[in-house]
Amino acid sequence: MSSQLDHAPHGEVELDSTDDETEALTGELVQAIAALEEVPETDVGPLYESVELESVVTLLRHASAHDSTVSVEFEHEGYTITIGSDGTVRIYEGDPQIGQPNESA
């Protein structure tokens, strides 16, 4: 069974400070994965082992500044995570191309 978490806090992502936005995005992803796994946030492995989130934030900022649309997809601990320049974050268990994911939150 697949699960999906659609998550766009405060509407669109505001990309004012790479460090602050990277920390906020990291926190959101860790919280979401922990909630899906029903484990403490400390049990979620470090995201830096899967993706360089500072680079993702820089790409999203660049796309926003040029009215472009991009999305970044990566895998972490059995989840496929997609982050869009529109501020949408989707987390799927496994491969989102297999079957139809169920929205869990």
PDB file of C-alpha atoms in Angstrom, residues 8-54:
ATOM      1  CA  ALA A   8       2.440  22.999   1.536  1.00  0.00           C
ATOM      2  CA  PRO A   9       2.849  24.903   4.819  1.00  0.00           C
ATOM      3  CA  HIS A  10       1.909  28.577   4.773  1.00  0.00           C
ATOM      4  CA  GLY A  11       0.960  28.318   1.086  1.00  0.00           C
ATOM      5  CA  GLU A  12       3.924  28.707  -1.200  1.00  0.00           C
ATOM      6  CA  VAL A  13       7.473  28.228   0.005  1.00  0.00           C
ATOM      7  CA  GLU A  14       9.166  31.546   0.646  1.00  0.00           C
ATOM      8  CA  LEU A  15      12.794  31.299  -0.400  1.00  0.00           C
ATOM      9  CA  ASP A  16      14.399  34.268   1.321  1.00  0.00           C
ATOM     10  CA  SER A  17      17.373  32.681   3.044  1.00  0.00           C
ATOM     11  CA  THR A  18      19.041  29.497   1.885  1.00  0.00           C
ATOM     12  CA  ASP A  19      20.127  28.462   5.389  1.00  0.00           C
ATOM     13  CA  ASP A  20      16.780  29.218   7.023  1.00  0.00           C
ATOM     14  CA  GLU A  21      14.782  27.631   4.194  1.00  0.00           C
ATOM     15  CA  THR A  22      17.012  24.559   4.121  1.00  0.00           C
ATOM     16  CA  GLU A  23      16.562  24.103   7.872  1.00  0.00           C
ATOM     17  CA  ALA A  24      12.794  24.590   7.587  1.00  0.00           C
ATOM     18  CA  LEU A  25      12.527  22.148   4.691  1.00  0.00           C
ATOM     19  CA  THR A  26      14.671  19.602   6.513  1.00  0.00           C
ATOM     20  CA  GLY A  27      12.483  19.891   9.592  1.00  0.00           C
ATOM     21  CA  GLU A  28       9.276  19.516   7.583  1.00  0.00           C
ATOM     22  CA  LEU A  29      10.543  16.427   5.781  1.00  0.00           C
ATOM     23  CA  VAL A  30      11.806  14.779   8.966  1.00  0.00           C
ATOM     24  CA  GLN A  31       8.496  15.502  10.728  1.00  0.00           C
ATOM     25  CA  ALA A  32       6.487  14.121   7.813  1.00  0.00           C
ATOM     26  CA  ILE A  33       8.536  10.920   7.502  1.00  0.00           C
ATOM     27  CA  ALA A  34       8.425  10.388  11.263  1.00  0.00           C
ATOM     28  CA  ALA A  35       4.640  10.822  11.204  1.00  0.00           C
ATOM     29  CA  LEU A  36       4.262   8.332   8.355  1.00  0.00           C
ATOM     30  CA  GLU A  37       6.494   5.844  10.152  1.00  0.00           C
ATOM     31  CA  GLU A  38       4.912   6.605  13.520  1.00  0.00           C
ATOM     32  CA  VAL A  39       8.355   6.986  15.087  1.00  0.00           C
ATOM     33  CA  PRO A  40      10.176   9.825  16.851  1.00  0.00           C
ATOM     34  CA  GLU A  41      11.870  12.334  14.547  1.00  0.00           C
ATOM     35  CA  THR A  42      15.230  11.200  15.919  1.00  0.00           C
ATOM     36  CA  ASP A  43      14.651   7.798  14.273  1.00  0.00           C
ATOM     37  CA  VAL A  44      14.599   9.315  10.780  1.00  0.00           C
ATOM     38  CA  GLY A  45      17.995   9.032   9.095  1.00  0.00           C
ATOM     39  CA  PRO A  46      19.849  12.192   8.066  1.00  0.00           C
ATOM     40  CA  LEU A  47      18.515  13.667   4.833  1.00  0.00           C
ATOM     41  CA  TYR A  48      21.998  14.763   3.750  1.00  0.00           C
ATOM     42  CA  GLU A  49      22.723  11.115   2.992  1.00  0.00           C
ATOM     43  CA  SER A  50      20.087  11.260   0.239  1.00  0.00           C
ATOM     44  CA  VAL A  51      20.045  14.828  -1.083  1.00  0.00           C
ATOM     45  CA  GLU A  52      21.780  18.193  -0.813  1.00  0.00           C
ATOM     46  CA  LEU A  53      18.781  20.258   0.312  1.00  0.00           C
ATOM     47  CA  GLU A  54      20.658  23.555   0.092  1.00  0.00           C
TER      48      GLU A  54
END
